[in-house]
GROMACS .gro file of C-alpha atoms in nm:
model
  430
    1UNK     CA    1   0.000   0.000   0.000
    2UNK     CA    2   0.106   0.357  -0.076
    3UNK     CA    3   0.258   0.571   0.197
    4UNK     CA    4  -0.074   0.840   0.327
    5UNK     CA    5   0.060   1.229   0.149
    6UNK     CA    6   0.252   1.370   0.403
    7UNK     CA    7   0.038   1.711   0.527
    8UNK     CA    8   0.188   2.098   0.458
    9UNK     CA    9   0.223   2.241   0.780
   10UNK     CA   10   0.129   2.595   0.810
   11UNK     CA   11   0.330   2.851   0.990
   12UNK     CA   12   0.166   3.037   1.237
   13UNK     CA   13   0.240   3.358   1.349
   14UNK     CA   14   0.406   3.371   1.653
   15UNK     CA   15   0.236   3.469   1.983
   16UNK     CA   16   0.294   3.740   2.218
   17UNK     CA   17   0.630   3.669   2.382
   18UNK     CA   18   0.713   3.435   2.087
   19UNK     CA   19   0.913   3.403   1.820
   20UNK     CA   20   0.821   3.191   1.502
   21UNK     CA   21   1.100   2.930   1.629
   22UNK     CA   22   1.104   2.978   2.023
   23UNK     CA   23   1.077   3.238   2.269
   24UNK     CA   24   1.143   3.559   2.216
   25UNK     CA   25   1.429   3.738   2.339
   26UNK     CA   26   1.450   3.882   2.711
   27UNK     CA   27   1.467   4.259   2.776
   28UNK     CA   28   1.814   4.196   2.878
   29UNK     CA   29   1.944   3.974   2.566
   30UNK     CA   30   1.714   4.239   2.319
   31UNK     CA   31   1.952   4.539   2.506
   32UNK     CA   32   2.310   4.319   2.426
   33UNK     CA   33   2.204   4.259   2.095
   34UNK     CA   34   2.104   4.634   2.032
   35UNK     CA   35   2.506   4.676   2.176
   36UNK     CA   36   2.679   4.441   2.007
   37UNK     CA   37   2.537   4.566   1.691
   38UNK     CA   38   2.573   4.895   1.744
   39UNK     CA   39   2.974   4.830   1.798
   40UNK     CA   40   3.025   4.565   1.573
   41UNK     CA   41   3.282   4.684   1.305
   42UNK     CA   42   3.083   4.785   0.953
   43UNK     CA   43   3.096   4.569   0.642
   44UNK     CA   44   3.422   4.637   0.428
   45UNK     CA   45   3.416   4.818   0.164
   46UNK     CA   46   3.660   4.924  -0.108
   47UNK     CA   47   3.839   5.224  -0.027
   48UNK     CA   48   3.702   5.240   0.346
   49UNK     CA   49   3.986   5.384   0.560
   50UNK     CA   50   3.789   5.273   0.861
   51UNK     CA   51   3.690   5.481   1.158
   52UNK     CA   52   3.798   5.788   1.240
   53UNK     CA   53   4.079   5.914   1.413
   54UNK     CA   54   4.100   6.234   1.604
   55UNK     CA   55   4.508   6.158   1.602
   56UNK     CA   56   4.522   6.109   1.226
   57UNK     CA   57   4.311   6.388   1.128
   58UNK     CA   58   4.496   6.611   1.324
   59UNK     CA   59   4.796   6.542   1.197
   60UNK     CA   60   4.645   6.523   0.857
   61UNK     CA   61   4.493   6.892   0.923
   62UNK     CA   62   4.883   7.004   1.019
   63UNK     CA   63   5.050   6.847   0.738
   64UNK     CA   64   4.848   7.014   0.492
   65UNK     CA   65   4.903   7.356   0.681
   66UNK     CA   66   5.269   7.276   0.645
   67UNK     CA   67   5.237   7.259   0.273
   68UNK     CA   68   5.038   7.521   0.214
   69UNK     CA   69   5.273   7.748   0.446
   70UNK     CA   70   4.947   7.876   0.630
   71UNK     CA   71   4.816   7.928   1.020
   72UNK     CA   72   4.457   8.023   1.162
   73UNK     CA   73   4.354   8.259   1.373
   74UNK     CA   74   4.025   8.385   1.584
   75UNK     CA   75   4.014   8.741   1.764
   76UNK     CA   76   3.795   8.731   2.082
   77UNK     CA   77   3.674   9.108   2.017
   78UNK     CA   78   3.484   9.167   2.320
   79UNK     CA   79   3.795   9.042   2.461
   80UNK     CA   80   4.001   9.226   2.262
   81UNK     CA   81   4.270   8.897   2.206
   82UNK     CA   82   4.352   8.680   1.930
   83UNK     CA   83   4.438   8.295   1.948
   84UNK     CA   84   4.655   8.203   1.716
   85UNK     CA   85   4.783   7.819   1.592
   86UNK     CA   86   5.085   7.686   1.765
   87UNK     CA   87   5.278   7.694   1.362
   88UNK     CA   88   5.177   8.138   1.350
   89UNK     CA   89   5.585   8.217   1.535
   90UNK     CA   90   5.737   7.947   1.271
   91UNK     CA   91   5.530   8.148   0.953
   92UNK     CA   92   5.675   8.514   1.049
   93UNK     CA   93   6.000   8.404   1.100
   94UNK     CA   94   6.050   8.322   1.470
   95UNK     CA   95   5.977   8.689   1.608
   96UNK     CA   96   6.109   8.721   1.967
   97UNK     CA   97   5.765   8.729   2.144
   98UNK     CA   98   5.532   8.550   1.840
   99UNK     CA   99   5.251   8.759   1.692
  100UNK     CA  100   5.134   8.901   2.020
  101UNK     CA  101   4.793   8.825   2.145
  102UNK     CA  102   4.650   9.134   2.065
  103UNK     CA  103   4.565   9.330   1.748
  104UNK     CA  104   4.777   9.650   1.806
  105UNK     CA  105   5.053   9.435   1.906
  106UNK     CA  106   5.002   9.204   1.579
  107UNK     CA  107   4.984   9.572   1.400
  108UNK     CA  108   5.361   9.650   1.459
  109UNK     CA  109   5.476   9.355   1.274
  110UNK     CA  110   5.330   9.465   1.001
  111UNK     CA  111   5.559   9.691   0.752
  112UNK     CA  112   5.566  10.078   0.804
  113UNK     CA  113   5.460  10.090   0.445
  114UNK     CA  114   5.201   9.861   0.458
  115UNK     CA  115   5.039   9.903   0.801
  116UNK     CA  116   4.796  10.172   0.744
  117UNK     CA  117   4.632  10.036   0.410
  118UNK     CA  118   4.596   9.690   0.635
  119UNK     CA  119   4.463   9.932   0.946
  120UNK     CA  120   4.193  10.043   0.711
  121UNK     CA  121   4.111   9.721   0.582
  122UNK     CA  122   4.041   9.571   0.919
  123UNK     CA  123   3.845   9.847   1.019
  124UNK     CA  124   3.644   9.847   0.711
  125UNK     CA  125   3.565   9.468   0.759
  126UNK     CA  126   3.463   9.518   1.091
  127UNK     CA  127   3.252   9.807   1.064
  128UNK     CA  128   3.028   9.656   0.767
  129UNK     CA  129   3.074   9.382   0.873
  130UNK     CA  130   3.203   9.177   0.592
  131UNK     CA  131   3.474   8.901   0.477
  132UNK     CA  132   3.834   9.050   0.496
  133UNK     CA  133   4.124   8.936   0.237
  134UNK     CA  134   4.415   9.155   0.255
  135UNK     CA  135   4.783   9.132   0.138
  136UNK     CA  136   5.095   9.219   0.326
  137UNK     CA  137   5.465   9.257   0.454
  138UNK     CA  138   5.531   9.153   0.771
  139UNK     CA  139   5.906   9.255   0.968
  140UNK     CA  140   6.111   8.929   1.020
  141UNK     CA  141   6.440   8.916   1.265
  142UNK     CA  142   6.675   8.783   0.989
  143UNK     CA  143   6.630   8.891   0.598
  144UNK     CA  144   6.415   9.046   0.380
  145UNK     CA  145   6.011   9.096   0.474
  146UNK     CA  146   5.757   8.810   0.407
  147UNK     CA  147   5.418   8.862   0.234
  148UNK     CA  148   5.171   8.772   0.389
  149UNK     CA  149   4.750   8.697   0.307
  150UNK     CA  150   4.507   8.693   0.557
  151UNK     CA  151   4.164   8.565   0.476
  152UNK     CA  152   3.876   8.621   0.719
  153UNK     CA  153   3.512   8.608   0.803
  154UNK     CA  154   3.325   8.818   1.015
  155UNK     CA  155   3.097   8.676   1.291
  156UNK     CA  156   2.813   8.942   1.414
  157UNK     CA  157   2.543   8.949   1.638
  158UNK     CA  158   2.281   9.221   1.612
  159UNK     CA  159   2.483   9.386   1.386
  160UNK     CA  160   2.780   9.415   1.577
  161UNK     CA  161   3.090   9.219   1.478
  162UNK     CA  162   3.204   8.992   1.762
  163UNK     CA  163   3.425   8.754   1.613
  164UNK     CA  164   3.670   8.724   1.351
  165UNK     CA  165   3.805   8.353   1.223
  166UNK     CA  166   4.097   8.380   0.968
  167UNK     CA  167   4.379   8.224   0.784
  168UNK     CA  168   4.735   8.352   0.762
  169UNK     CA  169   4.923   8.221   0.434
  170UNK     CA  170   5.259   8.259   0.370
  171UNK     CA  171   5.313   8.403  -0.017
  172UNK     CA  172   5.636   8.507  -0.027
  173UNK     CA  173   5.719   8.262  -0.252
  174UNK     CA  174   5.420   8.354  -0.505
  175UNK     CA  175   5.555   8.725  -0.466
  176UNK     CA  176   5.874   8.624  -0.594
  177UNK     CA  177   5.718   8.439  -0.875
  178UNK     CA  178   5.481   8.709  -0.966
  179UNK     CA  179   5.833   8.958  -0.966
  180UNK     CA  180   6.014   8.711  -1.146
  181UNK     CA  181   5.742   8.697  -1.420
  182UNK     CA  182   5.729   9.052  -1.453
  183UNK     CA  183   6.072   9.131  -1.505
  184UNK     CA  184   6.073   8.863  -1.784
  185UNK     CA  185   5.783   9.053  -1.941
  186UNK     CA  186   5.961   9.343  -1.908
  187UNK     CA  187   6.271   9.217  -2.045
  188UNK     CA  188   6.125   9.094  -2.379
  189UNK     CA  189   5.964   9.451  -2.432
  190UNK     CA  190   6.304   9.623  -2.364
  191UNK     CA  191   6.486   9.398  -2.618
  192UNK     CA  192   6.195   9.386  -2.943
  193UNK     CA  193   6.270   9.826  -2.849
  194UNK     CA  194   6.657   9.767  -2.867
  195UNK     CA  195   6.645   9.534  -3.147
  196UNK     CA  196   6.348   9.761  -3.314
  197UNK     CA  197   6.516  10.087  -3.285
  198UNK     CA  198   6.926  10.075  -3.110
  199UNK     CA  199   7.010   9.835  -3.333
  200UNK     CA  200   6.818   9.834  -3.666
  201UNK     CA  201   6.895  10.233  -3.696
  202UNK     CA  202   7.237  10.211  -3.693
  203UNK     CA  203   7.237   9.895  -3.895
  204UNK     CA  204   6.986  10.079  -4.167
  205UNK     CA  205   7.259  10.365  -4.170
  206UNK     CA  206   7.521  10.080  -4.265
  207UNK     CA  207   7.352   9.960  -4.525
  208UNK     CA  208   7.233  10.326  -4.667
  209UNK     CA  209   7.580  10.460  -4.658
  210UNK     CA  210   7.741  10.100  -4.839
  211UNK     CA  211   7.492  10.138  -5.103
  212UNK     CA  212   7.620  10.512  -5.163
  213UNK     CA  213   8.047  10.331  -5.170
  214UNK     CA  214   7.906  10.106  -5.386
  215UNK     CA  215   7.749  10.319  -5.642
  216UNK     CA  216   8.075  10.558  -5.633
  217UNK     CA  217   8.092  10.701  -5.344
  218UNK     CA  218   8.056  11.052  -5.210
  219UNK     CA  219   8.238  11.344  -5.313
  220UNK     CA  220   8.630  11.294  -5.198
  221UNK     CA  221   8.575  11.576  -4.924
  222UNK     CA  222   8.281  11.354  -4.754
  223UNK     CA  223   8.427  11.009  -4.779
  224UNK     CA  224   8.623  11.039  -4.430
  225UNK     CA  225   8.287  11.186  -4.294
  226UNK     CA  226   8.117  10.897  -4.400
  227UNK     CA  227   8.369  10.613  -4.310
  228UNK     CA  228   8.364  10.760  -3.942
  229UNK     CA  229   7.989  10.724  -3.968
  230UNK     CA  230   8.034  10.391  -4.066
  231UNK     CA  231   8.210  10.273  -3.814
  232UNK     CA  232   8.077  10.456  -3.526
  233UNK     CA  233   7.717  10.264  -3.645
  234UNK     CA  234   7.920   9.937  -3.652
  235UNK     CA  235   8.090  10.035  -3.280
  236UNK     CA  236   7.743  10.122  -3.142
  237UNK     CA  237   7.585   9.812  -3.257
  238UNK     CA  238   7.905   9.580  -3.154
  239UNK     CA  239   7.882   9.739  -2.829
  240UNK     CA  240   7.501   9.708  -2.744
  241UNK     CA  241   7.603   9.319  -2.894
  242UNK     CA  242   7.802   9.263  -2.578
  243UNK     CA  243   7.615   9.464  -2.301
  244UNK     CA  244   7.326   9.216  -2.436
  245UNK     CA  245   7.507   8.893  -2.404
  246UNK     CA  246   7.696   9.010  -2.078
  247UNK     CA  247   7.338   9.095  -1.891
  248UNK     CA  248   7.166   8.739  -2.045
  249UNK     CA  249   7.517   8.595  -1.862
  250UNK     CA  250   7.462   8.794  -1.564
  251UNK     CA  251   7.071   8.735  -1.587
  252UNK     CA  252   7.090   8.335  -1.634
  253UNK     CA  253   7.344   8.281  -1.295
  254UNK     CA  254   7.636   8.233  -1.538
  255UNK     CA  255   7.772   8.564  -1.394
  256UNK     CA  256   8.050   8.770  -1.590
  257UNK     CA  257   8.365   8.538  -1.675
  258UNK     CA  258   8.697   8.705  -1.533
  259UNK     CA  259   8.996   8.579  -1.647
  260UNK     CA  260   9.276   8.761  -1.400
  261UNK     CA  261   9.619   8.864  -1.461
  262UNK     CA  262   9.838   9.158  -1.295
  263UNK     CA  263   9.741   9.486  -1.437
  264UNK     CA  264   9.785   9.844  -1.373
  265UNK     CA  265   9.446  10.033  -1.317
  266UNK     CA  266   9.702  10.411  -1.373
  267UNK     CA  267   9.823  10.291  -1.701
  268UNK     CA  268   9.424  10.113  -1.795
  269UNK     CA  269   9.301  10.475  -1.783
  270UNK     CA  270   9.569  10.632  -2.013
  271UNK     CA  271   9.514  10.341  -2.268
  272UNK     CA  272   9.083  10.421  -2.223
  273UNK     CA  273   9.150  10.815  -2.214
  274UNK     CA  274   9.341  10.788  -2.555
  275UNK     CA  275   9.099  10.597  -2.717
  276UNK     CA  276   8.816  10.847  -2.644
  277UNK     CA  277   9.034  11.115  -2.691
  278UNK     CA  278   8.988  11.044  -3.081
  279UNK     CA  279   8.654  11.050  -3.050
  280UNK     CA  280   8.613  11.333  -2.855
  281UNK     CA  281   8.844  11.557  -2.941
  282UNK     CA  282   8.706  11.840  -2.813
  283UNK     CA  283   8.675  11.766  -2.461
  284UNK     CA  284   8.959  11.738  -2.166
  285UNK     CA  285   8.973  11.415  -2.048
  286UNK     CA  286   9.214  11.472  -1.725
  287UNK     CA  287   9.402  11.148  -1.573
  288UNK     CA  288   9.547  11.086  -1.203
  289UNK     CA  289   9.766  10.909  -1.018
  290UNK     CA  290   9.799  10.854  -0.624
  291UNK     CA  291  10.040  10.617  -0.520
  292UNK     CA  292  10.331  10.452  -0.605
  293UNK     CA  293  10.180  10.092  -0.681
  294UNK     CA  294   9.856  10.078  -0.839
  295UNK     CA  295   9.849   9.723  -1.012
  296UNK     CA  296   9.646   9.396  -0.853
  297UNK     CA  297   9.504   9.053  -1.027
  298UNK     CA  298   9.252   9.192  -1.235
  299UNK     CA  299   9.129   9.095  -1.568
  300UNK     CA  300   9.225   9.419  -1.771
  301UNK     CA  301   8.973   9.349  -2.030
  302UNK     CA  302   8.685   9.398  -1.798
  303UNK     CA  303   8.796   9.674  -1.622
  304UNK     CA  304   8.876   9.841  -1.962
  305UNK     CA  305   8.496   9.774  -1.993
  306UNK     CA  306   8.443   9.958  -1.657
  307UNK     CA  307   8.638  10.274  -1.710
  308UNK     CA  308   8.482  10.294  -2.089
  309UNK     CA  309   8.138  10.308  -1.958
  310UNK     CA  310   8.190  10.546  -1.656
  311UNK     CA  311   8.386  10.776  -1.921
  312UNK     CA  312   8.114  10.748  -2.137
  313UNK     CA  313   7.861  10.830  -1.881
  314UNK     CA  314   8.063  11.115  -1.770
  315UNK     CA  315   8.105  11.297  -2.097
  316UNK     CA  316   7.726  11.248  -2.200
  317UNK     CA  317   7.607  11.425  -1.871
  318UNK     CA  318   7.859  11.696  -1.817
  319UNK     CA  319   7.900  12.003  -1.992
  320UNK     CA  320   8.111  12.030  -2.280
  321UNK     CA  321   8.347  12.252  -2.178
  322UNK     CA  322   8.441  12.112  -1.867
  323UNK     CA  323   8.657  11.819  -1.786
  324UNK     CA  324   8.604  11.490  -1.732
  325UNK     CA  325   8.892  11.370  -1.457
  326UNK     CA  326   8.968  10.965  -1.421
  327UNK     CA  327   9.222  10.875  -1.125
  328UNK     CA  328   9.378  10.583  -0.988
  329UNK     CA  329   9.447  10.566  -0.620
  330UNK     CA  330   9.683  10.341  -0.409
  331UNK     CA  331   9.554  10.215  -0.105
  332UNK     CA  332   9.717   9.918   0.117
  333UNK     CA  333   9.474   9.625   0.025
  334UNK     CA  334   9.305   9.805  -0.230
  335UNK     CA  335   9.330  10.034  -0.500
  336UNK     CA  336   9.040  10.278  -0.646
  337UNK     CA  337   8.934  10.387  -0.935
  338UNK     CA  338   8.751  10.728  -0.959
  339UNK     CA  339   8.577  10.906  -1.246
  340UNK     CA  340   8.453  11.281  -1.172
  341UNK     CA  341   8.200  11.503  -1.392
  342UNK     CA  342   8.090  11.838  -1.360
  343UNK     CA  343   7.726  11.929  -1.429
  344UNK     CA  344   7.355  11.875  -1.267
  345UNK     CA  345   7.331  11.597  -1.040
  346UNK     CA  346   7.240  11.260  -1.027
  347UNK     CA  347   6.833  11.364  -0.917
  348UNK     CA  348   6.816  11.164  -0.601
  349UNK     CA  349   6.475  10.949  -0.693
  350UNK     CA  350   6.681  10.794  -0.986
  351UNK     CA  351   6.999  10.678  -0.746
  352UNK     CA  352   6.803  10.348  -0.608
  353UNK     CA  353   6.772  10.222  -0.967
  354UNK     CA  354   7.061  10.373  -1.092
  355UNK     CA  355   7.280  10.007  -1.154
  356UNK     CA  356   6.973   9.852  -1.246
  357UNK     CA  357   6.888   9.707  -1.577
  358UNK     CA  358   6.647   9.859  -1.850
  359UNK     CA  359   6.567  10.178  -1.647
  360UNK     CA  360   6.642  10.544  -1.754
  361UNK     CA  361   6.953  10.734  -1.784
  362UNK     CA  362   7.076  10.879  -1.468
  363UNK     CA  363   7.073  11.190  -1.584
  364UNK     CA  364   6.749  11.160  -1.847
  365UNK     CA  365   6.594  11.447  -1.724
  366UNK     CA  366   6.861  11.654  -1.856
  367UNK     CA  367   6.905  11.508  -2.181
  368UNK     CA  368   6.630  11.410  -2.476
  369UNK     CA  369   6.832  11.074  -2.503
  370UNK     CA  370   6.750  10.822  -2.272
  371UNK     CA  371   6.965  10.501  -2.200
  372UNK     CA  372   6.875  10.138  -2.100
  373UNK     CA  373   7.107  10.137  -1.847
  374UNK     CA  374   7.265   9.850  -1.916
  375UNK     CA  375   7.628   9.985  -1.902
  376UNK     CA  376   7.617  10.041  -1.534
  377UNK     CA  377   7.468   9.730  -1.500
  378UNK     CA  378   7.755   9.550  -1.669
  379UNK     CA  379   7.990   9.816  -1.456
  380UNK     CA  380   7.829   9.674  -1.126
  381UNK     CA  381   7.817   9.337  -1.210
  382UNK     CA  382   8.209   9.370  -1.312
  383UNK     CA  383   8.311   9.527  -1.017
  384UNK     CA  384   8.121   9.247  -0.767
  385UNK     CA  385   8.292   8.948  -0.997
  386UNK     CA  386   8.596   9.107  -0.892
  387UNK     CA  387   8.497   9.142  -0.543
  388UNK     CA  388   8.475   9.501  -0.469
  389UNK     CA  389   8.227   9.779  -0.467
  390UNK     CA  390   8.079  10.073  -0.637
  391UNK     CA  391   7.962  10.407  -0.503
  392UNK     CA  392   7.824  10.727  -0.607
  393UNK     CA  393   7.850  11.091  -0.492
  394UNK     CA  394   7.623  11.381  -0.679
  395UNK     CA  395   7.565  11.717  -0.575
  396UNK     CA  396   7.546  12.046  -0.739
  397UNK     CA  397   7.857  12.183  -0.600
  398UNK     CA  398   8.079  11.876  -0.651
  399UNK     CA  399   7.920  11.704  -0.943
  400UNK     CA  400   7.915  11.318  -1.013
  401UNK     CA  401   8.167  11.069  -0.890
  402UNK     CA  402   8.166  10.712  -0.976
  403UNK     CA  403   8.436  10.526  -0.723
  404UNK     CA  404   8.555  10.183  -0.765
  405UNK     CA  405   8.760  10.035  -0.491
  406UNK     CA  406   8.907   9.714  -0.571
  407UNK     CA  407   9.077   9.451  -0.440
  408UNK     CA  408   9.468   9.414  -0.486
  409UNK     CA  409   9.384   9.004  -0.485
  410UNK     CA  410   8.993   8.948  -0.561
  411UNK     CA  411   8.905   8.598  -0.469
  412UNK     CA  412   8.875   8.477  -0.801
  413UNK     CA  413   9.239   8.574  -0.851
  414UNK     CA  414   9.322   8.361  -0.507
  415UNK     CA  415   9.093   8.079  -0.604
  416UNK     CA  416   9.358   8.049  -0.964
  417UNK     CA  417   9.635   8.134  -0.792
  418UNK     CA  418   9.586   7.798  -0.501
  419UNK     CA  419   9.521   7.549  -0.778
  420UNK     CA  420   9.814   7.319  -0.851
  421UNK     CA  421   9.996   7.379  -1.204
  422UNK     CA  422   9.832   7.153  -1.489
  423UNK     CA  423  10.108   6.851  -1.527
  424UNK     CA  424  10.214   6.832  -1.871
  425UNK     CA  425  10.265   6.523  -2.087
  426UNK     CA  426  10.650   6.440  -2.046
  427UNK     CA  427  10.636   6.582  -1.653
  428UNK     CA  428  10.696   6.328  -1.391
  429UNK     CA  429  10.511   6.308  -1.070
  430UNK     CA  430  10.784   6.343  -0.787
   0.00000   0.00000   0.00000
């Protein structure tokens, strides 16, 4: 006989107090459950760095400020203090004292030139009030002063500010960058001029003048006229030629090349004198000498380079019929080079930027020309290389006087001088 079919059975739904397989759970075993979920860990998942960590995200929070070169800040103002992060003393440098908790005391760090637009700023913000943002130099103990950004928001309370939380960033470096870029912009635009106009005239008066030689030539009484205005074109454009490459050198950390050898700065200026004695003839060039021994390790093609453009300074900006006097001067370690001009001075918003680059004439006010001022660029830039120094003196009683004091021994010279002799091939090492 067949087996009876086996019945379904039906689930009921659990009673009170029941589950559908057994009791239910006691208060106490519901309440560990509820716990044990509640701290068990969550499912992984990809990319889960797991739970957080007040440590970690501290540090996190710091490293970041690091990089970024940046500290926060919150001024109390009812108070009348500011809190500042522990990194604020590192940011301006290590000032003796930090930032100060204060705002007036904060105030003095900032630089004379700066501190009153900033003063205004603040006051502004806090008055409206509003978000701040404000750029500026702060004093530092050791070297130069460091820009600075604050960023800020205002926190108010019927109206009246009461709180102020901010950032202080670092941006020195973007400064410098922003500086950098500039003069490079600025650069390009001098150079298309000089290559536009200091260059391509002269060369255009080559060219004009060769044609005329070349389809016979002036009359006989202007061809000397015109070979002198041949080669002063040629001169001026060979000359800008190497004040160009010499400031790329200078401009690209390849500084100016010296190669040393003994040479008498008294005898330099007679050899420089004559030569611009031909080509100006009319004017009194007067030479010196103070001392017995005026020679040192120099290279005498650079400072040939030195006394041409002070000379040539000197005669452009002085008078024509007064002299131009160029002396040498013996001193024990040193020896000095001056070059003297009659005539208006130097105006004294011009002498901060008077060895720089690409800026007027000294003396443009006086004169329609106007020069790049690249000469006494090279002239400073010679004169460091060879480890001395460069001053000026202008007045209206005195006049102008360039003086170069040099070393007897500059340390390139030394530097040469201490390196063994080069061994040559049929020498024997002892």
């Amino acid at each position: 006989m067949s087996e009876p079919p086996t019945k379904k059975r039906t689930r009921r739904p659990a009673a009170p107090g029941k589950t559908a397989d057994g009791p239910a759970d006691s208060p106490l075993s519901s309440s560990r459950a509820a716990e044990e979920r509640a701290t068990a860990s969550p499912p992984a998942v990809a990319g889960d760095l797991g739970p957080a960590d007040p440590a970690l995200d501290s540090e996190r929070l710091r490293l970041c400020m690091e990089a970024a070169r940046l500290g926060t800040w919150e001024w109390l103002l009812p108070e009348g203090r500011i809190r500042w992060s522990d990194n604020i003393a590192s940011l301006l440098g290590g000032v003796p004292g930090g930032p100060g908790d204060t705002y007036e005391a904060f105030l003095q760090r900032v630089l004379a030139e700066d501190r009153s637009r900033f003063a205004q700023q603040v006051a502004a913000a806090l008055e409206t009030p509003s978000a701040f943002n404000a750029e500026f130099r702060v004093y530092v103990p050791e070297g130069a002063p460091r820009w600075m950004r604050a960023r800020a928001r205002v926190f108010a309370e019927q109206g009246r500010a009461v709180r102020m939380l901010g950032v202080l960033q670092d941006i020195s470096l973007e400064k410098k960058a922003e500086e950098e870029s500039r003069r490079a912009t600025d650069f390009q635009e001098q150079l298309l001029g000089i290559v536009s106009h200091d260059i391509r005239s002269p060369l255009g008066a080559i060219i004009s003048w060769a044609r005329i030689m070349a389809a016979g030539g002036p009359p006989p009484e202007e061809q000397q006229r015109t070979f002198r205005r041949i080669t002063s074109a040629a001169l001026r454009i060979e000359r800008l030629t190497r004040l160009l490459l010499d400031f790329a050198r200078a401009q690209l950390g390849g500084g100016i090349i010296l190669e040393p050898r003994r040479a008498d700065m008294h005898e330099l200026l007679q050899q420089v004198s004559h030569q611009f004695r031909v080509a100006y003839a009319d004017r009194s060039l007067v030479c010196e000498k103070e001392g017995e021994d005026t020679a040192g390790m120099w290279d005498p093609d650079r400072l040939a380079q030195v006394v041409s453009n002070l000379l040539e300074n000197a005669l452009k900006y002085s008078p024509p019929d007064t002299p131009v006097r160029l002396a040498a001067r013996a001193r024990k370690e040193h020896v000095v080079l001056e070059v003297h001009n009659q005539g208006k001075p130097v105006p004294p918003e011009l002498m901060p930027q008077l060895f720089e680059p690409f800026r007027s004439g000294p003396q443009a006010s006086r004169t329609a020309k106007t020069s790049y001022g690249l000469g006494l660029y090279i002239v400073r830039e010679i004169v460091r290389a060879h480890g001395g120094t460069i001053e000026v003196r202008s007045d209206i009683e005195e006049g102008t006087t360039f003086t170069v004091s040099l070393p007897r021994l500059p340390p390139v010279a030394a530097e040469l001088m201490r390196r063994p002799a080069p061994v040559g091939p049929g020498s024997k090492k002892g």
